Tab-separated table of C-alpha atoms and ligand atoms in Angstrom:
chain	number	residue	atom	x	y	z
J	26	UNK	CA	216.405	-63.040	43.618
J	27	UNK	CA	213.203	-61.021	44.559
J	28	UNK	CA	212.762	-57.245	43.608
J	29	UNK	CA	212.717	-56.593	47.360
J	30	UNK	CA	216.282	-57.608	47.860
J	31	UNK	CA	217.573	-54.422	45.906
J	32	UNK	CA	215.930	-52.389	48.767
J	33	UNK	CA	217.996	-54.169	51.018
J	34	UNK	CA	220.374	-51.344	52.650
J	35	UNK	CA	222.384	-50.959	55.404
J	36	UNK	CA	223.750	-47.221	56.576
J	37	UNK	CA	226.975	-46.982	57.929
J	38	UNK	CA	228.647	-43.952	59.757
J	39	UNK	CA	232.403	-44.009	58.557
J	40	UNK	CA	234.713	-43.162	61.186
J	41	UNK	CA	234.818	-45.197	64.476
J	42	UNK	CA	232.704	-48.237	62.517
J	43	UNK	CA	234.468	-48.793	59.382
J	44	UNK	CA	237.621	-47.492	59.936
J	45	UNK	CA	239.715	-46.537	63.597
J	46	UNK	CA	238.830	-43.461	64.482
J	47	UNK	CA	241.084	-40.417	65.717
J	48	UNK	CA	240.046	-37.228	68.141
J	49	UNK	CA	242.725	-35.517	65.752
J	50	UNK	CA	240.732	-36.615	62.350
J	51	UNK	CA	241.505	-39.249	59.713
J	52	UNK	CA	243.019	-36.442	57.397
J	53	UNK	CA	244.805	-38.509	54.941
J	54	UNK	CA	244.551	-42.229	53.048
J	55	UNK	CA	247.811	-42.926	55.116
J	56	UNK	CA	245.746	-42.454	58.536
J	57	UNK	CA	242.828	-44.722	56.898
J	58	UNK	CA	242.961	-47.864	58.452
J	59	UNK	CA	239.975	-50.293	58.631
J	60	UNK	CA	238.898	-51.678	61.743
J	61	UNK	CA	239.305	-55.660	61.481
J	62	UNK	CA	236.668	-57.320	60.587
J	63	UNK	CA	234.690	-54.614	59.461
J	64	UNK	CA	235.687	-54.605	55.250
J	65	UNK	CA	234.376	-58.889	55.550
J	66	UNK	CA	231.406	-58.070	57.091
J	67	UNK	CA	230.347	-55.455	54.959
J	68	UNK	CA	231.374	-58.304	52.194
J	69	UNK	CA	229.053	-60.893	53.925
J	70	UNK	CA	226.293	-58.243	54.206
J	71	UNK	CA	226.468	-57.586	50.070
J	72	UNK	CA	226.807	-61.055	49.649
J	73	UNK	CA	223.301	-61.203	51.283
J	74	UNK	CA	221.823	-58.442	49.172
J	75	UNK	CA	222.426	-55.582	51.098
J	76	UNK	CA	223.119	-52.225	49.617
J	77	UNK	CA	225.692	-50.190	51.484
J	78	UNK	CA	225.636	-46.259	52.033
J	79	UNK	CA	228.168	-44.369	53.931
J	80	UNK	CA	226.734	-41.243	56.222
J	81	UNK	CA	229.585	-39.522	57.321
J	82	UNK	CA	230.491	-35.873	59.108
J	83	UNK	CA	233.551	-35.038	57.669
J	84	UNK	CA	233.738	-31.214	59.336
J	85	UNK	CA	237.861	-31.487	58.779
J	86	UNK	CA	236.926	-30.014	55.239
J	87	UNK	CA	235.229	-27.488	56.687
J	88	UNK	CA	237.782	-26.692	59.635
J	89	UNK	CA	240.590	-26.498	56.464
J	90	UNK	CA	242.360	-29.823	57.681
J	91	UNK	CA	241.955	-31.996	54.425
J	92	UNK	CA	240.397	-31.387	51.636
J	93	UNK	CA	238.145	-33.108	48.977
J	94	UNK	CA	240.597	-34.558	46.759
J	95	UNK	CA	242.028	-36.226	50.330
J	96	UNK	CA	238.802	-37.457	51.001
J	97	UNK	CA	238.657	-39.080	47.722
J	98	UNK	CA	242.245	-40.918	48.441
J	99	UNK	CA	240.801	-42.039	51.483
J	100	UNK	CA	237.312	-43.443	49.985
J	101	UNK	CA	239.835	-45.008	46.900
J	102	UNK	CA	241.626	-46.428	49.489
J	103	UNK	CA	238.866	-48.224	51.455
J	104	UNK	CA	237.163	-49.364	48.157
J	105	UNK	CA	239.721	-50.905	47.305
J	106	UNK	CA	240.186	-52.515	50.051
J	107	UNK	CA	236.800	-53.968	50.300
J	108	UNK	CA	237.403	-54.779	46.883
J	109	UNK	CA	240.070	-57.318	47.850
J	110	UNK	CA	237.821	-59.282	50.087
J	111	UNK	CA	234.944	-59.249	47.551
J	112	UNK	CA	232.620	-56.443	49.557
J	113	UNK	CA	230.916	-52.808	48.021
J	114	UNK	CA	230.278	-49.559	49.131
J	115	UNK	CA	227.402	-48.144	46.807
J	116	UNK	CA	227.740	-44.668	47.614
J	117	UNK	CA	229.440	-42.194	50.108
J	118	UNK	CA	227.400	-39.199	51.431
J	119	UNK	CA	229.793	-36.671	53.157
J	120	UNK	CA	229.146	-33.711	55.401
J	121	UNK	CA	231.931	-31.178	54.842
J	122	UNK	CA	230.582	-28.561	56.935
J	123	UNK	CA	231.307	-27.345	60.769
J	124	UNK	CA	228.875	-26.271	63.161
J	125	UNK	CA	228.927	-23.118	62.289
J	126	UNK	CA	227.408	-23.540	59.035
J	127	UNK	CA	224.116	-24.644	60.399
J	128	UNK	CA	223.693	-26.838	57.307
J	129	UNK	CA	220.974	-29.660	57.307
J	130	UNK	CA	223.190	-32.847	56.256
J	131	UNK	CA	225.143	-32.624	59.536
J	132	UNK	CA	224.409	-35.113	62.030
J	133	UNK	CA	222.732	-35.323	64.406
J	134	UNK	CA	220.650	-33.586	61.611
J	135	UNK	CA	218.407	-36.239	59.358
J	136	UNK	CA	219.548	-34.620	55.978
J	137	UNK	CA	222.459	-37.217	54.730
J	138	UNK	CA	219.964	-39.845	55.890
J	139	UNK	CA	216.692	-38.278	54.257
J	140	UNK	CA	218.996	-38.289	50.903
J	141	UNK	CA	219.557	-41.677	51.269
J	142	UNK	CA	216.770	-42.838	51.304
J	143	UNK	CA	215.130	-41.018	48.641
J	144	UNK	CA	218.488	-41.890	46.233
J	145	UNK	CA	218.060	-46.002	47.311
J	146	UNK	CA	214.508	-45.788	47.102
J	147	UNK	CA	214.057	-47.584	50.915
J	148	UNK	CA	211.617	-47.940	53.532
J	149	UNK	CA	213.291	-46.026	56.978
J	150	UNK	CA	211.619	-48.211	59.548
J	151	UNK	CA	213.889	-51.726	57.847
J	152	UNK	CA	216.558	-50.013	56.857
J	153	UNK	CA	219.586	-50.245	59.578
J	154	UNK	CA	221.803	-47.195	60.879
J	155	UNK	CA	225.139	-48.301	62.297
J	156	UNK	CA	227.387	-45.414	63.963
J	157	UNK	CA	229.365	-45.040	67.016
J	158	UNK	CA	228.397	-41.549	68.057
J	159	UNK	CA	225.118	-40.323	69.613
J	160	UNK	CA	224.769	-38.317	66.727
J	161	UNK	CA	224.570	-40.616	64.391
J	162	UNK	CA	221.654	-42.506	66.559
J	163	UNK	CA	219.675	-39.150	66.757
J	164	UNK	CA	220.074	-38.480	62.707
J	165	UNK	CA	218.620	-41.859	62.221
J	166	UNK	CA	215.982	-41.887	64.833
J	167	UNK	CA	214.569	-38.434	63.403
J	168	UNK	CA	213.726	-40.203	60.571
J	169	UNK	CA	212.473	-43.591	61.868
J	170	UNK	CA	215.129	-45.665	61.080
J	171	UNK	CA	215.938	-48.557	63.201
J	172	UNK	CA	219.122	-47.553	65.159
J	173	UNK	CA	222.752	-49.632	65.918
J	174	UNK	CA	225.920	-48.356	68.291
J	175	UNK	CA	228.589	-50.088	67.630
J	176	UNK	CA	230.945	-50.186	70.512
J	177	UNK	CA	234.604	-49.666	68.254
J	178	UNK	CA	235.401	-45.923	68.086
J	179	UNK	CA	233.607	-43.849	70.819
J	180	UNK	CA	231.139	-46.543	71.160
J	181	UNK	CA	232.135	-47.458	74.513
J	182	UNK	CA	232.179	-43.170	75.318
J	183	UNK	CA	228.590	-43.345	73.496
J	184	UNK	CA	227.177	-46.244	75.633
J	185	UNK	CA	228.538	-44.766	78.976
J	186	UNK	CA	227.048	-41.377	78.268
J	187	UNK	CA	223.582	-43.293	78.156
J	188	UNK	CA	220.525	-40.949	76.881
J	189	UNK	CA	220.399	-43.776	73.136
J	190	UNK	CA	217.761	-42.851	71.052
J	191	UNK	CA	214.775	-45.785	72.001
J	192	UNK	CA	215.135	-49.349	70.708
J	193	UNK	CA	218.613	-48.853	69.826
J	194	UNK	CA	220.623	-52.420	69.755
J	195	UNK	CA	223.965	-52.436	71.032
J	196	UNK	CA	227.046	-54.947	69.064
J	197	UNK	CA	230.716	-55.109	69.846
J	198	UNK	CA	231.557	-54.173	66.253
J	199	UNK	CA	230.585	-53.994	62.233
J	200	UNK	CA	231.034	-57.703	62.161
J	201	UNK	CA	228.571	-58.266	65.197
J	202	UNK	CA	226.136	-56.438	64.151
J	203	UNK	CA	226.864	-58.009	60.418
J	204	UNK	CA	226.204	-61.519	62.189
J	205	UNK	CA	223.027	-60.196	64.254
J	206	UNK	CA	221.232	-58.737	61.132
J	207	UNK	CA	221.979	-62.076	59.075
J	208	UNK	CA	220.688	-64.171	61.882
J	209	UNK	CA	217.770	-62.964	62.277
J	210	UNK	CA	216.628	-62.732	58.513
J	211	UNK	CA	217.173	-66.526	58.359
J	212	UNK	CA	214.855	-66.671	61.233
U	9	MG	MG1	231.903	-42.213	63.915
U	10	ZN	ZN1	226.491	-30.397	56.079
């Protein structure tokens, strides 16, 4: 395998890609329920050489609704998960701040992403960002990195809302856009 497949990475957002999403937060490993499709593709994407991060808001900490050691339950949960189905998750960056604490790692701010990329040593302009939310396109457009919508979780809210962050490709879900990225390396 060449040296450049280890800088093979994909960024995910968590909620609305990976997993359903809920307006009232996923707050517990219980409410942590993968969206189908999405725990193969990731799978299919490793099995490719691809690296996976996770780049995820998680203000609930912040707002007091969960806390860390729920988190945790919930990322067991999901790695196991992939697990089963022979997939990886190399690492989970988390936002656990609100608004209010103007910190720099919450998107749309570039600092999760920034980290990223320093920590998996990769090149922004190949490296794919996947979220749902506008937010999530603007964090990885600050930064140069090519940008994805899904259209599970507010995808279909993000779309309609219109204003995507330039050259941004549009897929119906993780496993689309799983397919899409495989197709057109064997191109
Ligand atoms: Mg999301
Ligand atoms: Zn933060």
């Amino acid at each position: 395998m060449p040296t450049s497949s280890s800088r093979k990475l994909v960024i995910l957002d968590r909620d609305g890609v990976i997993n359903l999403d809920s307006d009232a937060f996923i707050k517990s490993p219980g409410e942590w329920v993968a969206i189908p499709g999405s725990l193969e593709a990731i799978a299919r994407l490793n099995q490719a050489g691809y690296r996976i991060a996770v780049a995820s808001n998680q203000s609930g900490i912040g707002r007091g609704l969960f806390d860390t050691a729920a988190l945790n339950a919930m990322h067991a949960k999901m790695h196991k998960q992939l697990a089963a189905v022979g997939g990886r998750i190399d690492a989970v960056f988390f936002c656990p701040h609100t608004a209010l604490d103007q910190c720099d790692c919450r998107k749309p701010k570039p600092g999760m992403l920034k980290m990223i990329a320093e920590r998996f040593e990769v090149d922004p302009s190949v490296t794919p960002v996947v979220g749902d939310a506008l937010r999530d396109l603007q964090a990885g457009a600050a930064l140069g990195f090519p940008t994805h919508l899904v259209r599970t979780g507010k995808g279909e809210k993000t779309l309609a809302a219109g204003d995507l962050p330039e050259g941004t490709q549009i897929h119906n879900d993780l496993r689309a856009f799983a397919l899409d990225l495989l197709a057109k390396e064997s191109d």
